[in-house]
Amino acid sequence: MPSQPRDRTTIAWFRQDLRLADNPALFEAAKAGAVVPVFILEEPKDCGETHPMGGASRWWLHHALAALDKSLGGRLVLMRGPAGKALEALVKETGASAVHWNRCYEPHAIARDKKLKADLMAAGLEVRSFNGSLLHEPWELETKTGGPFKVYSPFWRAALAKAVAAPLPAPEALDIPQVSLSLALDDFALLPVKPDWAAGWLDLWRPGEKGAAERLSAFLEEGLDGYGELRNRPDLPNVSRLSPHLHFGEISPGRSGRPPASTRSSMATCRRMATSSCRKSAGGSSRITFSTISRICRSATGSPPSMPIPGPRMMRR
């Protein structure tokens, strides 16, 4: 693709990718010029979703957005849906000529995004979508006859044979213009009141990109050793507790590279635990344990076990 002019403004639409690092939509937008980062809160009726967000998810989203806004210097634009109307208004105010987003894969999201892309392009905007959630796109892994895999083992062998794109750094600097359309985070009314049943949760969880990185480091240091036997004990540190961070995209499945100094010793632990699991019975439980360890090593530290591994996290739940 030809290089883009540096004087243009691009809207970077955050969805389930509430992070700066390894965020291709944001990274490419920043390369082209000014960036308008926006999160649009949509009701189920706005996007075809059949299940409203639960109270715990709303609580997490509030704090994840607060953390993202802080990372963006307080310039995150918050709007209510429908997304089409919100983006149209944002384009009108900012003069943006392009819209970027990272792809979502739920059926209702695919249908929404296809329509939005067509509408925005018809209005003269450039629209680009990126893979910010998967190691490989679903259509990139096919059988020799060109169809989808129906058996896990050959699917995994094909996934292993395909290179994984290198993770992207957070943009070094962002040129973010002022936008008057933004709501206040409290206008979303995401937090529980009367009663505040989530009181004290921030003592247990730290939503946001930094919290995700800290949780990953803590698990590699404290929880990985013994995971095979203790992964079903949520009262112990051998459960990663990364699920909500992954769901909201505060850390990407494909994140890798050199781990922090505090977690470098965990790379050896990964290999030791993976080797130990592989030497156990070839039954299902050992394979599950080994695949989970390999996911952690490959996706989180960038150092997979030095032997064939049975399965990475291919898609976010």
CSV table of N, CA and C in Angstrom, one decimal, residues 90-248:
chain,number,residue,atom,x,y,z
A,90,LEU,N,-18.4,12.6,14.3
A,90,LEU,CA,-17.0,12.8,14.6
A,90,LEU,C,-16.2,13.2,13.3
A,91,VAL,N,-16.5,12.6,12.2
A,91,VAL,CA,-15.9,13.0,10.9
A,91,VAL,C,-16.2,14.4,10.6
A,92,LYS,N,-17.5,14.8,10.8
A,92,LYS,CA,-17.9,16.2,10.6
A,92,LYS,C,-17.1,17.2,11.4
A,93,GLU,N,-16.9,16.9,12.7
A,93,GLU,CA,-16.2,17.9,13.6
A,93,GLU,C,-14.7,17.9,13.3
A,94,THR,N,-14.1,16.7,13.1
A,94,THR,CA,-12.6,16.7,13.0
A,94,THR,C,-12.1,16.8,11.6
A,95,GLY,N,-12.9,16.6,10.6
A,95,GLY,CA,-12.4,16.6,9.3
A,95,GLY,C,-11.6,15.4,8.9
A,96,ALA,N,-11.8,14.3,9.7
A,96,ALA,CA,-11.1,13.1,9.4
A,96,ALA,C,-11.3,12.6,8.0
A,97,SER,N,-10.3,12.0,7.4
A,97,SER,CA,-10.5,11.4,6.1
A,97,SER,C,-10.3,9.9,6.1
A,98,ALA,N,-10.1,9.3,7.3
A,98,ALA,CA,-10.0,7.9,7.3
A,98,ALA,C,-10.5,7.4,8.7
A,99,VAL,N,-10.9,6.1,8.7
A,99,VAL,CA,-11.3,5.5,9.9
A,99,VAL,C,-10.6,4.1,10.0
A,100,HIS,N,-10.0,3.8,11.1
A,100,HIS,CA,-9.3,2.5,11.3
A,100,HIS,C,-10.0,1.8,12.5
A,101,TRP,N,-10.1,0.5,12.4
A,101,TRP,CA,-10.5,-0.3,13.6
A,101,TRP,C,-9.9,-1.7,13.5
A,102,ASN,N,-9.8,-2.4,14.6
A,102,ASN,CA,-9.3,-3.8,14.6
A,102,ASN,C,-10.6,-4.7,14.6
A,103,ARG,N,-10.5,-5.7,13.8
A,103,ARG,CA,-11.7,-6.5,13.5
A,103,ARG,C,-12.2,-7.3,14.7
A,104,CYS,N,-13.5,-7.4,14.8
A,104,CYS,CA,-14.2,-8.2,15.7
A,104,CYS,C,-14.8,-9.4,14.9
A,105,TYR,N,-15.1,-10.5,15.6
A,105,TYR,CA,-15.4,-11.7,14.8
A,105,TYR,C,-16.8,-12.3,15.2
A,106,GLU,N,-17.5,-11.7,16.1
A,106,GLU,CA,-18.9,-12.1,16.3
A,106,GLU,C,-19.8,-11.9,15.1
A,107,PRO,N,-20.7,-12.7,14.8
A,107,PRO,CA,-21.6,-12.5,13.6
A,107,PRO,C,-22.2,-11.1,13.6
A,108,HIS,N,-22.7,-10.6,14.7
A,108,HIS,CA,-23.4,-9.3,14.7
A,108,HIS,C,-22.4,-8.2,14.4
A,109,ALA,N,-21.1,-8.4,14.9
A,109,ALA,CA,-20.1,-7.4,14.7
A,109,ALA,C,-19.6,-7.4,13.2
A,110,ILE,N,-19.5,-8.6,12.6
A,110,ILE,CA,-19.1,-8.6,11.2
A,110,ILE,C,-20.2,-7.9,10.4
A,111,ALA,N,-21.4,-8.2,10.6
A,111,ALA,CA,-22.5,-7.6,9.8
A,111,ALA,C,-22.5,-6.1,10.0
A,112,ARG,N,-22.3,-5.6,11.2
A,112,ARG,CA,-22.3,-4.2,11.5
A,112,ARG,C,-21.1,-3.5,10.8
A,113,ASP,N,-19.9,-4.1,10.9
A,113,ASP,CA,-18.7,-3.5,10.3
A,113,ASP,C,-18.8,-3.5,8.8
A,114,LYS,N,-19.4,-4.5,8.2
A,114,LYS,CA,-19.5,-4.5,6.7
A,114,LYS,C,-20.3,-3.4,6.2
A,115,LYS,N,-21.5,-3.1,6.9
A,115,LYS,CA,-22.3,-2.0,6.5
A,115,LYS,C,-21.7,-0.7,6.8
A,116,LEU,N,-21.0,-0.6,7.9
A,116,LEU,CA,-20.3,0.7,8.2
A,116,LEU,C,-19.2,1.0,7.2
A,117,LYS,N,-18.5,0.0,6.8
A,117,LYS,CA,-17.4,0.2,5.9
A,117,LYS,C,-18.0,0.7,4.5
A,118,ALA,N,-19.1,0.0,4.1
A,118,ALA,CA,-19.7,0.4,2.8
A,118,ALA,C,-20.2,1.9,2.9
A,119,ASP,N,-20.8,2.2,4.0
A,119,ASP,CA,-21.4,3.6,4.2
A,119,ASP,C,-20.3,4.6,4.2
A,120,LEU,N,-19.2,4.3,5.0
A,120,LEU,CA,-18.2,5.3,5.1
A,120,LEU,C,-17.4,5.5,3.8
A,121,MET,N,-17.2,4.4,3.1
A,121,MET,CA,-16.5,4.5,1.9
A,121,MET,C,-17.3,5.3,0.8
A,122,ALA,N,-18.6,5.1,0.9
A,122,ALA,CA,-19.5,5.8,0.0
A,122,ALA,C,-19.5,7.3,0.3
A,123,ALA,N,-19.2,7.6,1.5
A,123,ALA,CA,-19.1,9.1,1.9
A,123,ALA,C,-17.7,9.6,1.6
A,124,GLY,N,-16.8,8.8,1.0
A,124,GLY,CA,-15.5,9.3,0.6
A,124,GLY,C,-14.4,9.1,1.6
A,125,LEU,N,-14.6,8.3,2.6
A,125,LEU,CA,-13.6,8.1,3.6
A,125,LEU,C,-12.8,6.8,3.3
A,126,GLU,N,-11.5,6.8,3.7
A,126,GLU,CA,-10.8,5.5,3.6
A,126,GLU,C,-11.1,4.7,4.9
A,127,VAL,N,-11.3,3.5,4.7
A,127,VAL,CA,-11.6,2.6,5.9
A,127,VAL,C,-10.7,1.4,5.8
A,128,ARG,N,-10.0,1.2,6.9
A,128,ARG,CA,-9.0,0.1,7.0
A,128,ARG,C,-9.3,-0.7,8.3
A,129,SER,N,-9.4,-2.0,8.2
A,129,SER,CA,-9.5,-2.9,9.4
A,129,SER,C,-8.3,-3.8,9.5
A,130,PHE,N,-8.0,-4.2,10.7
A,130,PHE,CA,-6.8,-4.9,11.0
A,130,PHE,C,-7.0,-6.1,11.9
A,131,ASN,N,-6.1,-7.0,12.0
A,131,ASN,CA,-6.1,-8.1,12.9
A,131,ASN,C,-5.4,-7.7,14.2
A,132,GLY,N,-6.2,-7.4,15.2
A,132,GLY,CA,-5.6,-7.0,16.5
A,132,GLY,C,-5.9,-8.0,17.6
A,133,SER,N,-6.5,-9.2,17.2
A,133,SER,CA,-7.0,-10.1,18.2
A,133,SER,C,-6.5,-11.5,18.1
A,134,LEU,N,-6.0,-11.9,16.9
A,134,LEU,CA,-5.8,-13.3,16.6
A,134,LEU,C,-4.3,-13.5,16.2
A,135,LEU,N,-3.8,-14.7,16.4
A,135,LEU,CA,-2.5,-15.1,15.9
A,135,LEU,C,-2.6,-15.2,14.4
A,136,HIS,N,-3.7,-15.8,13.9
A,136,HIS,CA,-3.9,-16.0,12.5
A,136,HIS,C,-5.4,-15.7,12.2
A,137,GLU,N,-5.7,-15.1,11.1
A,137,GLU,CA,-7.1,-14.9,10.7
A,137,GLU,C,-7.7,-16.3,10.4
A,138,PRO,N,-9.0,-16.5,10.6
A,138,PRO,CA,-9.6,-17.8,10.3
A,138,PRO,C,-9.4,-18.2,8.9
A,139,TRP,N,-9.4,-17.3,7.9
A,139,TRP,CA,-9.3,-17.7,6.5
A,139,TRP,C,-7.8,-17.9,6.1
A,140,GLU,N,-6.9,-17.7,7.0
A,140,GLU,CA,-5.5,-17.9,6.6
A,140,GLU,C,-5.1,-19.4,6.8
A,141,LEU,N,-5.8,-20.2,7.6
A,141,LEU,CA,-5.5,-21.6,7.8
A,141,LEU,C,-6.6,-22.5,7.1
A,142,GLU,N,-6.2,-23.2,6.1
A,142,GLU,CA,-7.1,-24.0,5.3
A,142,GLU,C,-6.4,-25.4,5.1
A,143,THR,N,-7.3,-26.4,4.8
A,143,THR,CA,-6.8,-27.7,4.4
A,143,THR,C,-6.2,-27.6,3.0
A,144,LYS,N,-5.5,-28.7,2.6
A,144,LYS,CA,-4.9,-28.7,1.3
A,144,LYS,C,-5.9,-28.6,0.2
A,145,THR,N,-7.2,-28.9,0.5
A,145,THR,CA,-8.2,-28.8,-0.5
A,145,THR,C,-8.9,-27.4,-0.5
A,146,GLY,N,-8.4,-26.6,0.4
A,146,GLY,CA,-9.0,-25.2,0.5
A,146,GLY,C,-10.1,-25.0,1.4
A,147,GLY,N,-10.5,-25.9,2.2
A,147,GLY,CA,-11.6,-25.8,3.1
A,147,GLY,C,-11.1,-25.6,4.6
A,148,PRO,N,-12.1,-25.4,5.5
A,148,PRO,CA,-11.7,-25.2,6.9
A,148,PRO,C,-11.4,-26.6,7.5
A,149,PHE,N,-10.5,-26.5,8.5
A,149,PHE,CA,-10.2,-27.8,9.3
A,149,PHE,C,-11.4,-28.2,10.1
A,150,LYS,N,-11.5,-29.6,10.2
A,150,LYS,CA,-12.6,-30.2,11.0
A,150,LYS,C,-12.0,-31.1,12.1
A,151,VAL,N,-10.6,-31.3,12.0
A,151,VAL,CA,-9.9,-32.1,13.0
A,151,VAL,C,-8.8,-31.2,13.6
A,152,TYR,N,-8.7,-31.3,14.9
A,152,TYR,CA,-7.8,-30.3,15.6
A,152,TYR,C,-6.3,-30.5,15.3
A,153,SER,N,-5.8,-31.7,15.3
A,153,SER,CA,-4.4,-32.0,15.1
A,153,SER,C,-3.8,-31.4,13.8
A,154,PRO,N,-4.4,-31.7,12.7
A,154,PRO,CA,-3.9,-31.1,11.5
A,154,PRO,C,-4.0,-29.5,11.4
A,155,PHE,N,-5.1,-29.0,12.1
A,155,PHE,CA,-5.2,-27.6,12.2
A,155,PHE,C,-4.1,-27.0,13.0
A,156,TRP,N,-3.7,-27.6,14.1
A,156,TRP,CA,-2.6,-27.1,14.9
A,156,TRP,C,-1.3,-27.2,14.2
A,157,ARG,N,-1.1,-28.3,13.4
A,157,ARG,CA,0.2,-28.4,12.7
A,157,ARG,C,0.3,-27.3,11.6
A,158,ALA,N,-0.8,-27.0,11.0
A,158,ALA,CA,-0.8,-25.9,10.0
A,158,ALA,C,-0.6,-24.6,10.7
A,159,ALA,N,-1.1,-24.4,11.9
A,159,ALA,CA,-0.9,-23.1,12.6
A,159,ALA,C,0.6,-23.0,13.0
A,160,LEU,N,1.2,-24.1,13.5
A,160,LEU,CA,2.6,-24.1,13.8
A,160,LEU,C,3.5,-23.7,12.7
A,161,ALA,N,3.1,-24.2,11.5
A,161,ALA,CA,3.9,-23.9,10.3
A,161,ALA,C,3.9,-22.5,9.8
A,162,LYS,N,2.9,-21.8,10.2
A,162,LYS,CA,2.7,-20.4,9.7
A,162,LYS,C,3.3,-19.4,10.7
A,163,ALA,N,4.1,-18.5,10.2
A,163,ALA,CA,4.7,-17.5,11.0
A,163,ALA,C,3.7,-16.5,11.6
A,164,VAL,N,4.0,-16.1,12.8
A,164,VAL,CA,3.1,-15.1,13.5
A,164,VAL,C,3.7,-13.7,13.4
A,165,ALA,N,2.9,-12.8,13.0
A,165,ALA,CA,3.4,-11.4,12.8
A,165,ALA,C,4.1,-10.9,14.1
A,166,ALA,N,5.1,-10.1,14.0
A,166,ALA,CA,5.8,-9.5,15.1
A,166,ALA,C,4.9,-8.5,15.8
A,167,PRO,N,4.9,-8.4,17.1
A,167,PRO,CA,4.0,-7.4,17.8
A,167,PRO,C,4.5,-6.0,17.5
A,168,LEU,N,3.6,-5.1,17.6
A,168,LEU,CA,3.9,-3.7,17.3
A,168,LEU,C,4.1,-2.9,18.6
A,169,PRO,N,5.0,-2.0,18.7
A,169,PRO,CA,5.1,-1.2,19.9
A,169,PRO,C,4.0,-0.1,19.9
A,170,ALA,N,3.8,0.4,21.1
A,170,ALA,CA,2.9,1.6,21.2
A,170,ALA,C,3.5,2.8,20.4
A,171,PRO,N,2.6,3.6,19.8
A,171,PRO,CA,3.1,4.7,19.1
A,171,PRO,C,4.0,5.6,20.0
A,172,GLU,N,5.1,6.1,19.5
A,172,GLU,CA,6.0,6.9,20.4
A,172,GLU,C,5.3,8.2,20.8
A,173,ALA,N,4.6,8.8,19.9
A,173,ALA,CA,3.9,10.1,20.2
A,173,ALA,C,2.6,10.1,19.4
A,174,LEU,N,1.6,10.7,19.9
A,174,LEU,CA,0.3,10.8,19.2
A,174,LEU,C,-0.1,12.3,19.2
A,175,ASP,N,-0.5,12.7,18.0
A,175,ASP,CA,-1.1,14.0,17.8
A,175,ASP,C,-2.6,13.9,17.8
A,176,ILE,N,-3.1,14.3,19.0
A,176,ILE,CA,-4.6,14.1,19.2
A,176,ILE,C,-5.2,15.4,19.3
A,177,PRO,N,-6.1,15.8,18.4
A,177,PRO,CA,-6.8,17.1,18.5
A,177,PRO,C,-7.9,17.1,19.6
A,178,GLN,N,-8.2,18.3,20.0
A,178,GLN,CA,-9.3,18.5,20.9
A,178,GLN,C,-10.7,18.2,20.2
A,179,VAL,N,-11.6,17.5,20.9
A,179,VAL,CA,-12.9,17.2,20.3
A,179,VAL,C,-14.0,17.6,21.3
A,180,SER,N,-14.9,18.3,20.9
A,180,SER,CA,-16.0,18.8,21.8
A,180,SER,C,-17.1,17.8,22.0
A,181,LEU,N,-17.2,16.8,21.2
A,181,LEU,CA,-18.3,15.9,21.2
A,181,LEU,C,-18.2,14.9,22.4
A,182,SER,N,-17.1,14.8,23.0
A,182,SER,CA,-16.9,13.7,23.9
A,182,SER,C,-17.7,13.8,25.2
A,183,LEU,N,-18.3,12.7,25.6
A,183,LEU,CA,-19.0,12.6,26.9
A,183,LEU,C,-18.0,12.4,28.0
A,184,ALA,N,-18.5,12.6,29.2
A,184,ALA,CA,-17.7,12.2,30.4
A,184,ALA,C,-17.9,10.7,30.6
A,185,LEU,N,-16.9,10.0,31.2
A,185,LEU,CA,-17.0,8.6,31.4
A,185,LEU,C,-18.2,8.3,32.3
A,186,ASP,N,-18.4,9.1,33.3
A,186,ASP,CA,-19.6,8.9,34.2
A,186,ASP,C,-20.9,8.9,33.5
A,187,ASP,N,-21.0,9.6,32.3
A,187,ASP,CA,-22.2,9.6,31.6
A,187,ASP,C,-22.6,8.3,31.1
A,188,PHE,N,-21.7,7.3,31.0
A,188,PHE,CA,-22.0,6.0,30.5
A,188,PHE,C,-22.8,5.2,31.6
A,189,ALA,N,-22.6,5.6,32.9
A,189,ALA,CA,-23.3,5.0,34.0
A,189,ALA,C,-23.0,3.5,34.0
A,190,LEU,N,-21.8,3.1,34.0
A,190,LEU,CA,-21.4,1.7,34.0
A,190,LEU,C,-21.2,1.1,35.3
A,191,LEU,N,-21.0,1.9,36.4
A,191,LEU,CA,-20.7,1.4,37.7
A,191,LEU,C,-22.0,1.1,38.5
A,192,PRO,N,-22.0,0.1,39.3
A,192,PRO,CA,-23.2,-0.2,40.1
A,192,PRO,C,-23.4,0.8,41.3
A,193,VAL,N,-24.6,1.2,41.5
A,193,VAL,CA,-24.9,2.1,42.6
A,193,VAL,C,-26.2,1.5,43.3
A,194,LYS,N,-26.2,1.8,44.6
A,194,LYS,CA,-27.4,1.4,45.4
A,194,LYS,C,-27.9,0.0,45.1
A,195,PRO,N,-27.2,-1.0,45.5
A,195,PRO,CA,-26.0,-1.0,46.3
A,195,PRO,C,-24.7,-1.0,45.3
A,196,ASP,N,-23.6,-0.6,45.8
A,196,ASP,CA,-22.4,-0.8,45.1
A,196,ASP,C,-21.8,-2.1,45.5
A,197,TRP,N,-22.2,-3.1,44.7
A,197,TRP,CA,-21.8,-4.5,45.1
A,197,TRP,C,-20.3,-4.8,44.6
A,198,ALA,N,-19.7,-3.8,43.9
A,198,ALA,CA,-18.4,-4.0,43.5
A,198,ALA,C,-17.4,-3.3,44.4
A,199,ALA,N,-17.8,-2.7,45.5
A,199,ALA,CA,-16.9,-2.1,46.4
A,199,ALA,C,-15.8,-3.0,46.8
A,200,GLY,N,-14.6,-2.5,46.7
A,200,GLY,CA,-13.4,-3.3,47.1
A,200,GLY,C,-12.8,-4.1,45.9
A,201,TRP,N,-13.5,-4.1,44.8
A,201,TRP,CA,-13.0,-4.9,43.7
A,201,TRP,C,-11.6,-4.4,43.2
A,202,LEU,N,-11.4,-3.1,43.3
A,202,LEU,CA,-10.1,-2.6,42.8
A,202,LEU,C,-9.0,-3.0,43.7
A,203,ASP,N,-9.3,-3.6,44.8
A,203,ASP,CA,-8.2,-4.2,45.7
A,203,ASP,C,-7.8,-5.6,45.1
A,204,LEU,N,-8.7,-6.1,44.3
A,204,LEU,CA,-8.4,-7.5,43.8
A,204,LEU,C,-8.0,-7.4,42.3
A,205,TRP,N,-8.5,-6.5,41.5
A,205,TRP,CA,-8.3,-6.4,40.1
A,205,TRP,C,-7.8,-5.0,39.7
A,206,ARG,N,-7.0,-5.0,38.6
A,206,ARG,CA,-6.5,-3.7,38.1
A,206,ARG,C,-6.8,-3.7,36.6
A,207,PRO,N,-8.0,-3.3,36.2
A,207,PRO,CA,-8.3,-3.2,34.8
A,207,PRO,C,-7.4,-2.2,34.0
A,208,GLY,N,-7.1,-2.5,32.8
A,208,GLY,CA,-6.2,-1.7,32.0
A,208,GLY,C,-5.0,-2.3,31.5
A,209,GLU,N,-4.3,-1.7,30.6
A,209,GLU,CA,-3.1,-2.3,29.9
A,209,GLU,C,-2.0,-2.5,30.9
A,210,LYS,N,-1.8,-1.6,31.8
A,210,LYS,CA,-0.7,-1.8,32.8
A,210,LYS,C,-1.1,-2.9,33.8
A,211,GLY,N,-2.3,-3.0,34.2
A,211,GLY,CA,-2.8,-4.1,35.0
A,211,GLY,C,-2.6,-5.4,34.4
A,212,ALA,N,-2.9,-5.5,33.1
A,212,ALA,CA,-2.8,-6.7,32.4
A,212,ALA,C,-1.3,-7.2,32.4
A,213,ALA,N,-0.4,-6.3,32.1
A,213,ALA,CA,1.0,-6.6,32.1
A,213,ALA,C,1.5,-7.1,33.5
A,214,GLU,N,1.0,-6.4,34.5
A,214,GLU,CA,1.4,-6.8,35.9
A,214,GLU,C,0.9,-8.1,36.2
A,215,ARG,N,-0.4,-8.4,35.8
A,215,ARG,CA,-1.0,-9.7,36.1
A,215,ARG,C,-0.2,-10.9,35.4
A,216,LEU,N,0.2,-10.6,34.1
A,216,LEU,CA,0.9,-11.6,33.4
A,216,LEU,C,2.3,-11.8,34.0
A,217,SER,N,3.0,-10.8,34.4
A,217,SER,CA,4.3,-11.0,35.1
A,217,SER,C,4.1,-11.7,36.4
A,218,ALA,N,3.1,-11.4,37.2
A,218,ALA,CA,2.9,-12.1,38.4
A,218,ALA,C,2.6,-13.6,38.2
A,219,PHE,N,1.8,-13.9,37.2
A,219,PHE,CA,1.5,-15.3,37.0
A,219,PHE,C,2.8,-16.0,36.5
A,220,LEU,N,3.6,-15.4,35.7
A,220,LEU,CA,4.8,-16.1,35.2
A,220,LEU,C,5.7,-16.3,36.4
A,221,GLU,N,5.8,-15.4,37.3
A,221,GLU,CA,6.7,-15.5,38.4
A,221,GLU,C,6.2,-16.4,39.5
A,222,GLU,N,4.8,-16.4,39.8
A,222,GLU,CA,4.3,-17.0,41.0
A,222,GLU,C,3.4,-18.2,40.7
A,223,GLY,N,2.8,-18.2,39.5
A,223,GLY,CA,1.7,-19.2,39.3
A,223,GLY,C,2.0,-20.3,38.3
A,224,LEU,N,3.0,-20.1,37.4
A,224,LEU,CA,3.2,-21.1,36.3
A,224,LEU,C,3.7,-22.4,36.9
A,225,ASP,N,4.6,-22.4,37.8
A,225,ASP,CA,5.2,-23.6,38.4
A,225,ASP,C,4.1,-24.3,39.2
A,226,GLY,N,3.7,-25.4,38.8
A,226,GLY,CA,2.6,-26.1,39.5
A,226,GLY,C,1.3,-26.0,38.9
A,227,TYR,N,1.2,-25.2,37.7
A,227,TYR,CA,-0.1,-25.0,37.1
A,227,TYR,C,-0.8,-26.3,36.7
A,228,GLY,N,0.0,-27.3,36.2
A,228,GLY,CA,-0.6,-28.5,35.7
A,228,GLY,C,-1.5,-29.2,36.8
A,229,GLU,N,-1.1,-29.1,38.0
A,229,GLU,CA,-1.9,-29.8,39.1
A,229,GLU,C,-2.9,-28.8,39.8
A,230,LEU,N,-2.6,-27.5,39.7
A,230,LEU,CA,-3.3,-26.6,40.5
A,230,LEU,C,-4.2,-25.6,39.7
A,231,ARG,N,-4.3,-25.8,38.4
A,231,ARG,CA,-5.0,-24.9,37.6
A,231,ARG,C,-6.5,-24.8,37.9
A,232,ASN,N,-7.0,-25.8,38.6
A,232,ASN,CA,-8.4,-25.7,39.0
A,232,ASN,C,-8.7,-25.2,40.4
A,233,ARG,N,-7.7,-24.6,41.0
A,233,ARG,CA,-7.8,-24.0,42.3
A,233,ARG,C,-7.7,-22.5,42.2
A,234,PRO,N,-8.9,-21.8,42.1
A,234,PRO,CA,-8.9,-20.4,41.9
A,234,PRO,C,-8.5,-19.7,43.2
A,235,ASP,N,-8.4,-20.4,44.3
A,235,ASP,CA,-7.9,-19.8,45.5
A,235,ASP,C,-6.4,-19.7,45.6
A,236,LEU,N,-5.7,-20.3,44.6
A,236,LEU,CA,-4.3,-20.2,44.6
A,236,LEU,C,-3.8,-19.4,43.4
A,237,PRO,N,-2.5,-19.0,43.5
A,237,PRO,CA,-2.0,-18.1,42.4
A,237,PRO,C,-1.7,-18.8,41.1
A,238,ASN,N,-2.1,-20.1,41.0
A,238,ASN,CA,-1.8,-20.9,39.8
A,238,ASN,C,-2.8,-20.8,38.7
A,239,VAL,N,-3.7,-19.8,38.8
A,239,VAL,CA,-4.7,-19.5,37.8
A,239,VAL,C,-4.3,-18.1,37.3
A,240,SER,N,-4.2,-18.0,35.9
A,240,SER,CA,-3.6,-16.8,35.4
A,240,SER,C,-4.5,-15.5,35.7
A,241,ARG,N,-5.8,-15.6,35.7
A,241,ARG,CA,-6.7,-14.4,35.9
A,241,ARG,C,-6.5,-13.4,34.8
A,242,LEU,N,-6.1,-13.9,33.6
A,242,LEU,CA,-5.9,-13.0,32.5
A,242,LEU,C,-7.2,-12.8,31.6
A,243,SER,N,-8.2,-13.6,31.9
A,243,SER,CA,-9.4,-13.7,31.0
A,243,SER,C,-10.0,-12.3,30.7
A,244,PRO,N,-10.3,-11.5,31.8
A,244,PRO,CA,-11.0,-10.2,31.5
A,244,PRO,C,-10.0,-9.3,30.8
A,245,HIS,N,-8.7,-9.3,31.0
A,245,HIS,CA,-7.8,-8.5,30.3
A,245,HIS,C,-7.8,-8.8,28.8
A,246,LEU,N,-7.8,-10.1,28.5
A,246,LEU,CA,-7.8,-10.6,27.1
A,246,LEU,C,-9.2,-10.2,26.5
A,247,HIS,N,-10.2,-10.3,27.2
A,247,HIS,CA,-11.6,-10.1,26.6
A,247,HIS,C,-11.7,-8.6,26.2
A,248,PHE,N,-11.2,-7.7,27.0
A,248,PHE,CA,-11.3,-6.3,26.6
A,248,PHE,C,-10.0,-5.8,25.8
